[in-house]
Amino acid sequence: MRFKNLTIILTLTCLSIAAFVGLALLPITGNCALINHGWTYSNNNTAANFSAIETTQGASWQLYAFVDAKGVSASVSPDDYNLSHFTQSTVPPFTGTGWVTAFRDNYTYTHWHGIYFGRHSHTVIFDIDTNHPSSPYLTRDANGKAKSTALTLDIQVSKTVKHTCVARKKGTEVGAGTTIPLPPFWDEIGPNIKFKLKKVTYISESKSDKTTVYVPTVAQKVGVTAGVGSMKEANSSAHAIINFEGLSDSGSVWYNAP
């Protein structure tokens, strides 16, 4: 049986079991090539990893989540998947929301102050870190700004020219050429043309080829995290709710102190 104030914790952080079930039952929309690997539990079910991959060409991404009750931390983060799938010069950012909560319960301990002072009890007050907007314990910075819930993956694709030709080093027999990358701003080179590149002299064996290529890069990756100090003597929990590009899922783990 989970620790006695579990219901209170979930109520305060607005992460009720009903909400988890409701989100898990939401239909997955958008691309149909989504592979949801789900949650993999470890450390006696006190920790869990989540992963999902969208494989649609030109719209691919990965999403990871981690909840660790004993370590009192939770995170959700998007990542790229097979950048070569992106061949468009304009790609809309992939966006979503991640709600994460890390909670450590009160902990009371006793110790001796010596023969004359006897035993004393001390209580370590609970600690919580959450970006859940409805929680009364929503974490804010020094300026009062709430922690972000935004998940973002922005892929930028630049269009450039790829210029290559089959050439051999000077003094090498004909037909021993390899594909050599040339500066894209060079004029096209015909066969049997001598040219110098990086202090090496080559002789082209064929006409050079200029093609337009797309070079995708990750311009921005934004995830969410929550975490507080762990204490092996205190009950604790970690929770994550995910809603990203039509994918909805959630996970929770609990640690019951011995």
PDB file of C-alpha atoms in Angstrom:
ATOM      1  CA  MET A   1       0.000   0.000   0.000  1.00  0.00           C
ATOM      2  CA  ARG A   2       1.409   3.372  -0.982  1.00  0.00           C
ATOM      3  CA  PHE A   3       2.082   5.870   1.738  1.00  0.00           C
ATOM      4  CA  LYS A   4      -0.932   7.314   3.545  1.00  0.00           C
ATOM      5  CA  ASN A   5      -0.928  10.838   2.137  1.00  0.00           C
ATOM      6  CA  LEU A   6      -0.614   9.811  -1.495  1.00  0.00           C
ATOM      7  CA  THR A   7      -4.108  11.141  -2.210  1.00  0.00           C
ATOM      8  CA  ILE A   8      -3.175  14.486  -0.679  1.00  0.00           C
ATOM      9  CA  ILE A   9      -0.026  14.693  -2.776  1.00  0.00           C
ATOM     10  CA  LEU A  10      -1.810  13.972  -6.010  1.00  0.00           C
ATOM     11  CA  THR A  11      -4.600  16.391  -5.151  1.00  0.00           C
ATOM     12  CA  LEU A  12      -2.180  19.205  -4.368  1.00  0.00           C
ATOM     13  CA  THR A  13      -0.301  18.695  -7.589  1.00  0.00           C
ATOM     14  CA  CYS A  14      -3.431  18.068  -9.660  1.00  0.00           C
ATOM     15  CA  LEU A  15      -2.074  14.741 -10.856  1.00  0.00           C
ATOM     16  CA  SER A  16      -4.983  12.532  -9.968  1.00  0.00           C
ATOM     17  CA  ILE A  17      -5.263   8.965 -11.176  1.00  0.00           C
ATOM     18  CA  ALA A  18      -8.403   9.955 -13.064  1.00  0.00           C
ATOM     19  CA  ALA A  19      -6.423  12.561 -14.986  1.00  0.00           C
ATOM     20  CA  PHE A  20      -3.760   9.994 -15.863  1.00  0.00           C
ATOM     21  CA  VAL A  21      -6.320   7.525 -17.139  1.00  0.00           C
ATOM     22  CA  GLY A  22      -8.148  10.191 -19.093  1.00  0.00           C
ATOM     23  CA  LEU A  23      -4.971  11.321 -20.826  1.00  0.00           C
ATOM     24  CA  ALA A  24      -3.901   7.788 -21.584  1.00  0.00           C
ATOM     25  CA  LEU A  25      -7.206   7.154 -23.312  1.00  0.00           C
ATOM     26  CA  LEU A  26      -7.014  10.229 -25.532  1.00  0.00           C
ATOM     27  CA  PRO A  27      -6.705   9.276 -29.215  1.00  0.00           C
ATOM     28  CA  ILE A  28      -3.393   9.783 -30.941  1.00  0.00           C
ATOM     29  CA  THR A  29      -3.881  12.170 -33.825  1.00  0.00           C
ATOM     30  CA  GLY A  30      -1.673  13.560 -36.553  1.00  0.00           C
ATOM     31  CA  ASN A  31       0.897  11.356 -38.226  1.00  0.00           C
ATOM     32  CA  CYS A  32       0.151   7.639 -38.319  1.00  0.00           C
ATOM     33  CA  ALA A  33       3.771   6.493 -38.113  1.00  0.00           C
ATOM     34  CA  LEU A  34       4.033   7.079 -34.365  1.00  0.00           C
ATOM     35  CA  ILE A  35       5.740   4.300 -32.419  1.00  0.00           C
ATOM     36  CA  ASN A  36       4.906   4.534 -28.724  1.00  0.00           C
ATOM     37  CA  HIS A  37       7.335   2.402 -26.740  1.00  0.00           C
ATOM     38  CA  GLY A  38       5.558   3.241 -23.479  1.00  0.00           C
ATOM     39  CA  TRP A  39       7.029   3.094 -19.989  1.00  0.00           C
ATOM     40  CA  THR A  40       9.827   0.787 -18.857  1.00  0.00           C
ATOM     41  CA  TYR A  41      10.075   0.426 -15.069  1.00  0.00           C
ATOM     42  CA  SER A  42      13.224  -0.142 -13.028  1.00  0.00           C
ATOM     43  CA  ASN A  43      14.631   0.023  -9.477  1.00  0.00           C
ATOM     44  CA  ASN A  44      11.746  -1.980  -7.996  1.00  0.00           C
ATOM     45  CA  ASN A  45       9.245   0.178  -9.898  1.00  0.00           C
ATOM     46  CA  THR A  46      10.495   3.393  -8.275  1.00  0.00           C
ATOM     47  CA  ALA A  47      11.726   4.728 -11.639  1.00  0.00           C
ATOM     48  CA  ALA A  48      10.506   4.579 -15.238  1.00  0.00           C
ATOM     49  CA  ASN A  49      11.592   5.661 -18.716  1.00  0.00           C
ATOM     50  CA  PHE A  50       9.277   6.587 -21.586  1.00  0.00           C
ATOM     51  CA  SER A  51      10.071   6.908 -25.288  1.00  0.00           C
ATOM     52  CA  ALA A  52       8.158   7.450 -28.517  1.00  0.00           C
ATOM     53  CA  ILE A  53       9.272   7.973 -32.110  1.00  0.00           C
ATOM     54  CA  GLU A  54       7.483   9.620 -35.011  1.00  0.00           C
ATOM     55  CA  THR A  55       8.979   8.207 -38.218  1.00  0.00           C
ATOM     56  CA  THR A  56       7.046  10.108 -40.882  1.00  0.00           C
ATOM     57  CA  GLN A  57       9.447  11.495 -43.478  1.00  0.00           C
ATOM     58  CA  GLY A  58       9.773  15.240 -43.091  1.00  0.00           C
ATOM     59  CA  ALA A  59       7.989  15.215 -39.733  1.00  0.00           C
ATOM     60  CA  SER A  60      10.042  12.871 -37.574  1.00  0.00           C
ATOM     61  CA  TRP A  61      10.959  13.351 -33.914  1.00  0.00           C
ATOM     62  CA  GLN A  62      11.621  11.515 -30.655  1.00  0.00           C
ATOM     63  CA  LEU A  63      10.272  12.136 -27.191  1.00  0.00           C
ATOM     64  CA  TYR A  64      11.715  10.968 -23.889  1.00  0.00           C
ATOM     65  CA  ALA A  65      10.450  11.123 -20.316  1.00  0.00           C
ATOM     66  CA  PHE A  66      11.897   9.971 -17.024  1.00  0.00           C
ATOM     67  CA  VAL A  67      10.383   9.731 -13.556  1.00  0.00           C
ATOM     68  CA  ASP A  68      12.426   8.742 -10.502  1.00  0.00           C
ATOM     69  CA  ALA A  69      10.665   8.607  -7.130  1.00  0.00           C
ATOM     70  CA  LYS A  70      13.719   7.677  -5.084  1.00  0.00           C
ATOM     71  CA  GLY A  71      15.803  10.343  -6.801  1.00  0.00           C
ATOM     72  CA  VAL A  72      12.784  12.711  -6.666  1.00  0.00           C
ATOM     73  CA  SER A  73      13.018  13.991 -10.231  1.00  0.00           C
ATOM     74  CA  ALA A  74      11.010  14.026 -13.445  1.00  0.00           C
ATOM     75  CA  SER A  75      11.675  15.248 -16.979  1.00  0.00           C
ATOM     76  CA  VAL A  76      10.236  15.314 -20.498  1.00  0.00           C
ATOM     77  CA  SER A  77      12.292  16.261 -23.548  1.00  0.00           C
ATOM     78  CA  PRO A  78      11.882  16.155 -27.357  1.00  0.00           C
ATOM     79  CA  ASP A  79      14.707  15.262 -29.716  1.00  0.00           C
ATOM     80  CA  ASP A  80      15.294  14.911 -33.434  1.00  0.00           C
ATOM     81  CA  TYR A  81      14.944  11.619 -35.276  1.00  0.00           C
ATOM     82  CA  ASN A  82      16.693  10.995 -38.597  1.00  0.00           C
ATOM     83  CA  LEU A  83      17.372  14.534 -39.730  1.00  0.00           C
ATOM     84  CA  SER A  84      17.900  13.271 -43.277  1.00  0.00           C
ATOM     85  CA  HIS A  85      14.094  12.923 -43.480  1.00  0.00           C
ATOM     86  CA  PHE A  86      13.799  16.710 -43.681  1.00  0.00           C
ATOM     87  CA  THR A  87      14.053  17.965 -47.244  1.00  0.00           C
ATOM     88  CA  GLN A  88      11.825  21.028 -47.007  1.00  0.00           C
ATOM     89  CA  SER A  89      13.207  24.507 -46.497  1.00  0.00           C
ATOM     90  CA  THR A  90      10.378  25.344 -44.085  1.00  0.00           C
ATOM     91  CA  VAL A  91       9.519  23.053 -41.160  1.00  0.00           C
ATOM     92  CA  PRO A  92       6.990  24.158 -38.529  1.00  0.00           C
ATOM     93  CA  PRO A  93       8.250  23.727 -34.948  1.00  0.00           C
ATOM     94  CA  PHE A  94       7.008  20.604 -33.162  1.00  0.00           C
ATOM     95  CA  THR A  95       5.367  21.674 -29.930  1.00  0.00           C
ATOM     96  CA  GLY A  96       3.532  20.343 -26.924  1.00  0.00           C
ATOM     97  CA  THR A  97       3.181  20.469 -23.165  1.00  0.00           C
ATOM     98  CA  GLY A  98       4.931  18.612 -20.374  1.00  0.00           C
ATOM     99  CA  TRP A  99       3.745  18.706 -16.755  1.00  0.00           C
ATOM    100  CA  VAL A 100       6.258  17.345 -14.250  1.00  0.00           C
ATOM    101  CA  THR A 101       6.209  17.057 -10.464  1.00  0.00           C
ATOM    102  CA  ALA A 102       8.755  15.829  -7.941  1.00  0.00           C
ATOM    103  CA  PHE A 103       7.540  15.489  -4.339  1.00  0.00           C
ATOM    104  CA  ARG A 104       9.279  14.511  -1.091  1.00  0.00           C
ATOM    105  CA  ASP A 105       7.102  14.005   1.979  1.00  0.00           C
ATOM    106  CA  ASN A 106       7.642  15.222   5.548  1.00  0.00           C
ATOM    107  CA  TYR A 107      10.184  13.225   7.500  1.00  0.00           C
ATOM    108  CA  THR A 108      10.479  13.084  11.290  1.00  0.00           C
ATOM    109  CA  TYR A 109      13.575  11.694  12.937  1.00  0.00           C
ATOM    110  CA  THR A 110      14.882  11.459  16.493  1.00  0.00           C
ATOM    111  CA  HIS A 111      18.373  11.621  17.882  1.00  0.00           C
ATOM    112  CA  TRP A 112      20.185  11.957  21.197  1.00  0.00           C
ATOM    113  CA  HIS A 113      21.749  15.192  22.459  1.00  0.00           C
ATOM    114  CA  GLY A 114      23.697  13.434  25.127  1.00  0.00           C
ATOM    115  CA  ILE A 115      22.879  12.081  28.572  1.00  0.00           C
ATOM    116  CA  TYR A 116      21.687  15.400  29.966  1.00  0.00           C
ATOM    117  CA  PHE A 117      19.512  16.520  27.069  1.00  0.00           C
ATOM    118  CA  GLY A 118      17.947  13.198  26.061  1.00  0.00           C
ATOM    119  CA  ARG A 119      16.169  12.373  22.818  1.00  0.00           C
ATOM    120  CA  HIS A 120      14.846  15.051  20.473  1.00  0.00           C
ATOM    121  CA  SER A 121      12.583  14.843  17.441  1.00  0.00           C
ATOM    122  CA  HIS A 122      13.006  16.920  14.301  1.00  0.00           C
ATOM    123  CA  THR A 123      10.757  17.180  11.261  1.00  0.00           C
ATOM    124  CA  VAL A 124      12.030  17.902   7.773  1.00  0.00           C
ATOM    125  CA  ILE A 125       9.214  19.702   5.934  1.00  0.00           C
ATOM    126  CA  PHE A 126       8.088  18.323   2.592  1.00  0.00           C
ATOM    127  CA  ASP A 127       9.540  19.716  -0.614  1.00  0.00           C
ATOM    128  CA  ILE A 128       7.931  19.907  -4.047  1.00  0.00           C
ATOM    129  CA  ASP A 129       8.937  21.131  -7.491  1.00  0.00           C
ATOM    130  CA  THR A 130       6.226  21.310 -10.141  1.00  0.00           C
ATOM    131  CA  ASN A 131       5.317  23.220 -13.269  1.00  0.00           C
ATOM    132  CA  HIS A 132       1.695  22.066 -13.104  1.00  0.00           C
ATOM    133  CA  PRO A 133      -0.260  25.328 -13.621  1.00  0.00           C
ATOM    134  CA  SER A 134      -3.129  24.329 -11.304  1.00  0.00           C
ATOM    135  CA  SER A 135      -0.948  23.321  -8.373  1.00  0.00           C
ATOM    136  CA  PRO A 136      -0.831  25.606  -5.314  1.00  0.00           C
ATOM    137  CA  TYR A 137       2.849  24.709  -5.171  1.00  0.00           C
ATOM    138  CA  LEU A 138       3.644  25.826  -8.726  1.00  0.00           C
ATOM    139  CA  THR A 139       7.354  26.668  -8.753  1.00  0.00           C
ATOM    140  CA  ARG A 140       8.225  30.262  -9.631  1.00  0.00           C
ATOM    141  CA  ASP A 141      11.483  32.127 -10.128  1.00  0.00           C
ATOM    142  CA  ALA A 142      12.692  35.185  -8.211  1.00  0.00           C
ATOM    143  CA  ASN A 143      10.564  37.412 -10.449  1.00  0.00           C
ATOM    144  CA  GLY A 144       7.412  35.410  -9.800  1.00  0.00           C
ATOM    145  CA  LYS A 145       7.386  33.827 -13.244  1.00  0.00           C
ATOM    146  CA  ALA A 146       6.031  30.274 -13.307  1.00  0.00           C
ATOM    147  CA  LYS A 147       8.098  27.396 -14.655  1.00  0.00           C
ATOM    148  CA  SER A 148       7.429  26.717 -18.324  1.00  0.00           C
ATOM    149  CA  THR A 149       5.358  23.766 -19.511  1.00  0.00           C
ATOM    150  CA  ALA A 150       6.385  24.130 -23.168  1.00  0.00           C
ATOM    151  CA  LEU A 151       7.971  21.331 -25.172  1.00  0.00           C
ATOM    152  CA  THR A 152       9.583  22.506 -28.415  1.00  0.00           C
ATOM    153  CA  LEU A 153      11.639  20.946 -31.183  1.00  0.00           C
ATOM    154  CA  ASP A 154      12.560  23.348 -33.990  1.00  0.00           C
ATOM    155  CA  ILE A 155      14.220  21.961 -37.124  1.00  0.00           C
ATOM    156  CA  GLN A 156      15.796  24.429 -39.538  1.00  0.00           C
ATOM    157  CA  VAL A 157      16.578  23.306 -43.080  1.00  0.00           C
ATOM    158  CA  SER A 158      18.983  25.292 -45.214  1.00  0.00           C
ATOM    159  CA  LYS A 159      19.280  24.850 -48.977  1.00  0.00           C
ATOM    160  CA  THR A 160      22.769  24.724 -50.425  1.00  0.00           C
ATOM    161  CA  VAL A 161      24.669  23.554 -53.496  1.00  0.00           C
ATOM    162  CA  LYS A 162      26.715  20.349 -53.460  1.00  0.00           C
ATOM    163  CA  HIS A 163      29.530  20.430 -55.993  1.00  0.00           C
ATOM    164  CA  THR A 164      31.547  17.242 -56.673  1.00  0.00           C
ATOM    165  CA  CYS A 165      33.581  15.589 -59.361  1.00  0.00           C
ATOM    166  CA  VAL A 166      35.475  12.358 -59.903  1.00  0.00           C
ATOM    167  CA  ALA A 167      39.179  13.208 -59.934  1.00  0.00           C
ATOM    168  CA  ARG A 168      42.554  11.628 -59.308  1.00  0.00           C
ATOM    169  CA  LYS A 169      45.691  13.060 -57.775  1.00  0.00           C
ATOM    170  CA  LYS A 170      48.226  14.311 -60.292  1.00  0.00           C
ATOM    171  CA  GLY A 171      50.628  11.522 -61.156  1.00  0.00           C
ATOM    172  CA  THR A 172      48.077   8.794 -60.513  1.00  0.00           C
ATOM    173  CA  GLU A 173      46.969   6.528 -63.339  1.00  0.00           C
ATOM    174  CA  VAL A 174      43.754   7.269 -65.217  1.00  0.00           C
ATOM    175  CA  GLY A 175      40.686   5.638 -63.687  1.00  0.00           C
ATOM    176  CA  ALA A 176      41.971   5.854 -60.105  1.00  0.00           C
ATOM    177  CA  GLY A 177      39.777   8.786 -59.282  1.00  0.00           C
ATOM    178  CA  THR A 178      37.443   9.243 -56.321  1.00  0.00           C
ATOM    179  CA  THR A 179      34.590  11.659 -55.704  1.00  0.00           C
ATOM    180  CA  ILE A 180      36.060  14.962 -54.547  1.00  0.00           C
ATOM    181  CA  PRO A 181      33.917  17.697 -52.929  1.00  0.00           C
ATOM    182  CA  LEU A 182      34.491  21.070 -54.584  1.00  0.00           C
ATOM    183  CA  PRO A 183      33.617  24.551 -53.360  1.00  0.00           C
ATOM    184  CA  PRO A 184      29.996  25.230 -54.379  1.00  0.00           C
ATOM    185  CA  PHE A 185      30.910  28.669 -55.813  1.00  0.00           C
ATOM    186  CA  TRP A 186      33.366  27.186 -58.334  1.00  0.00           C
ATOM    187  CA  ASP A 187      32.299  26.988 -61.949  1.00  0.00           C
ATOM    188  CA  GLU A 188      31.659  23.490 -63.229  1.00  0.00           C
ATOM    189  CA  ILE A 189      34.801  21.620 -64.271  1.00  0.00           C
ATOM    190  CA  GLY A 190      35.033  19.521 -67.400  1.00  0.00           C
ATOM    191  CA  PRO A 191      37.000  16.257 -67.780  1.00  0.00           C
ATOM    192  CA  ASN A 192      40.803  16.263 -67.845  1.00  0.00           C
ATOM    193  CA  ILE A 193      41.049  19.607 -66.078  1.00  0.00           C
ATOM    194  CA  LYS A 194      43.875  20.224 -63.630  1.00  0.00           C
ATOM    195  CA  PHE A 195      42.880  21.985 -60.393  1.00  0.00           C
ATOM    196  CA  LYS A 196      44.334  22.504 -56.932  1.00  0.00           C
ATOM    197  CA  LEU A 197      42.474  21.936 -53.708  1.00  0.00           C
ATOM    198  CA  LYS A 198      44.013  22.135 -50.220  1.00  0.00           C
ATOM    199  CA  LYS A 199      47.513  22.204 -51.728  1.00  0.00           C
ATOM    200  CA  VAL A 200      46.843  18.968 -53.650  1.00  0.00           C
ATOM    201  CA  THR A 201      46.748  18.952 -57.458  1.00  0.00           C
ATOM    202  CA  TYR A 202      44.007  16.853 -59.064  1.00  0.00           C
ATOM    203  CA  ILE A 203      42.981  15.962 -62.591  1.00  0.00           C
ATOM    204  CA  SER A 204      39.259  15.570 -63.204  1.00  0.00           C
ATOM    205  CA  GLU A 205      38.075  12.374 -64.887  1.00  0.00           C
ATOM    206  CA  SER A 206      34.526  13.566 -65.523  1.00  0.00           C
ATOM    207  CA  LYS A 207      32.488  16.711 -65.589  1.00  0.00           C
ATOM    208  CA  SER A 208      31.759  18.054 -62.120  1.00  0.00           C
ATOM    209  CA  ASP A 209      28.192  17.898 -60.829  1.00  0.00           C
ATOM    210  CA  LYS A 210      26.236  20.574 -59.024  1.00  0.00           C
ATOM    211  CA  THR A 211      23.091  19.569 -57.149  1.00  0.00           C
ATOM    212  CA  THR A 212      20.838  21.301 -54.663  1.00  0.00           C
ATOM    213  CA  VAL A 213      20.841  19.669 -51.227  1.00  0.00           C
ATOM    214  CA  TYR A 214      18.996  20.334 -47.991  1.00  0.00           C
ATOM    215  CA  VAL A 215      20.944  20.517 -44.716  1.00  0.00           C
ATOM    216  CA  PRO A 216      18.688  20.132 -41.658  1.00  0.00           C
ATOM    217  CA  THR A 217      19.870  21.123 -38.189  1.00  0.00           C
ATOM    218  CA  VAL A 218      18.269  21.289 -34.756  1.00  0.00           C
ATOM    219  CA  ALA A 219      17.731  24.980 -34.027  1.00  0.00           C
ATOM    220  CA  GLN A 220      16.070  24.550 -30.637  1.00  0.00           C
ATOM    221  CA  LYS A 221      15.194  21.798 -28.162  1.00  0.00           C
ATOM    222  CA  VAL A 222      13.159  22.693 -25.082  1.00  0.00           C
ATOM    223  CA  GLY A 223      12.147  20.239 -22.374  1.00  0.00           C
ATOM    224  CA  VAL A 224      10.843  20.436 -18.820  1.00  0.00           C
ATOM    225  CA  THR A 225      12.309  19.178 -15.544  1.00  0.00           C
ATOM    226  CA  ALA A 226      11.438  18.992 -11.862  1.00  0.00           C
ATOM    227  CA  GLY A 227      13.496  17.828  -8.924  1.00  0.00           C
ATOM    228  CA  VAL A 228      14.086  18.185  -5.180  1.00  0.00           C
ATOM    229  CA  GLY A 229      16.667  16.752  -2.819  1.00  0.00           C
ATOM    230  CA  SER A 230      16.248  13.054  -2.135  1.00  0.00           C
ATOM    231  CA  MET A 231      16.164  11.524   1.339  1.00  0.00           C
ATOM    232  CA  LYS A 232      16.061   7.774   1.802  1.00  0.00           C
ATOM    233  CA  GLU A 233      14.048   8.127   5.026  1.00  0.00           C
ATOM    234  CA  ALA A 234      11.211  10.077   3.365  1.00  0.00           C
ATOM    235  CA  ASN A 235       8.409   8.898   1.098  1.00  0.00           C
ATOM    236  CA  SER A 236       8.569  10.520  -2.330  1.00  0.00           C
ATOM    237  CA  SER A 237       7.062  10.419  -5.795  1.00  0.00           C
ATOM    238  CA  ALA A 238       7.621  11.650  -9.349  1.00  0.00           C
ATOM    239  CA  HIS A 239       5.033  12.313 -12.083  1.00  0.00           C
ATOM    240  CA  ALA A 240       4.948  13.321 -15.739  1.00  0.00           C
ATOM    241  CA  ILE A 241       2.090  14.148 -18.104  1.00  0.00           C
ATOM    242  CA  ILE A 242       2.886  14.460 -21.821  1.00  0.00           C
ATOM    243  CA  ASN A 243       0.956  16.048 -24.665  1.00  0.00           C
ATOM    244  CA  PHE A 244       3.146  16.478 -27.751  1.00  0.00           C
ATOM    245  CA  GLU A 245       2.103  16.610 -31.406  1.00  0.00           C
ATOM    246  CA  GLY A 246      -0.962  14.433 -30.804  1.00  0.00           C
ATOM    247  CA  LEU A 247       0.801  12.050 -28.417  1.00  0.00           C
ATOM    248  CA  SER A 248      -0.718  11.868 -24.929  1.00  0.00           C
ATOM    249  CA  ASP A 249       0.668   9.774 -22.102  1.00  0.00           C
ATOM    250  CA  SER A 250       1.494   9.915 -18.403  1.00  0.00           C
ATOM    251  CA  GLY A 251       3.540   8.110 -15.796  1.00  0.00           C
ATOM    252  CA  SER A 252       3.984   8.074 -12.022  1.00  0.00           C
ATOM    253  CA  VAL A 253       6.238   6.258  -9.587  1.00  0.00           C
ATOM    254  CA  TRP A 254       6.391   6.144  -5.787  1.00  0.00           C
ATOM    255  CA  TYR A 255       9.079   5.432  -3.242  1.00  0.00           C
ATOM    256  CA  ASN A 256       8.039   4.152   0.192  1.00  0.00           C
ATOM    257  CA  ALA A 257      10.756   4.733   2.755  1.00  0.00           C
ATOM    258  CA  PRO A 258      11.771   1.674   4.812  1.00  0.00           C
TER     259      PRO A 258
END
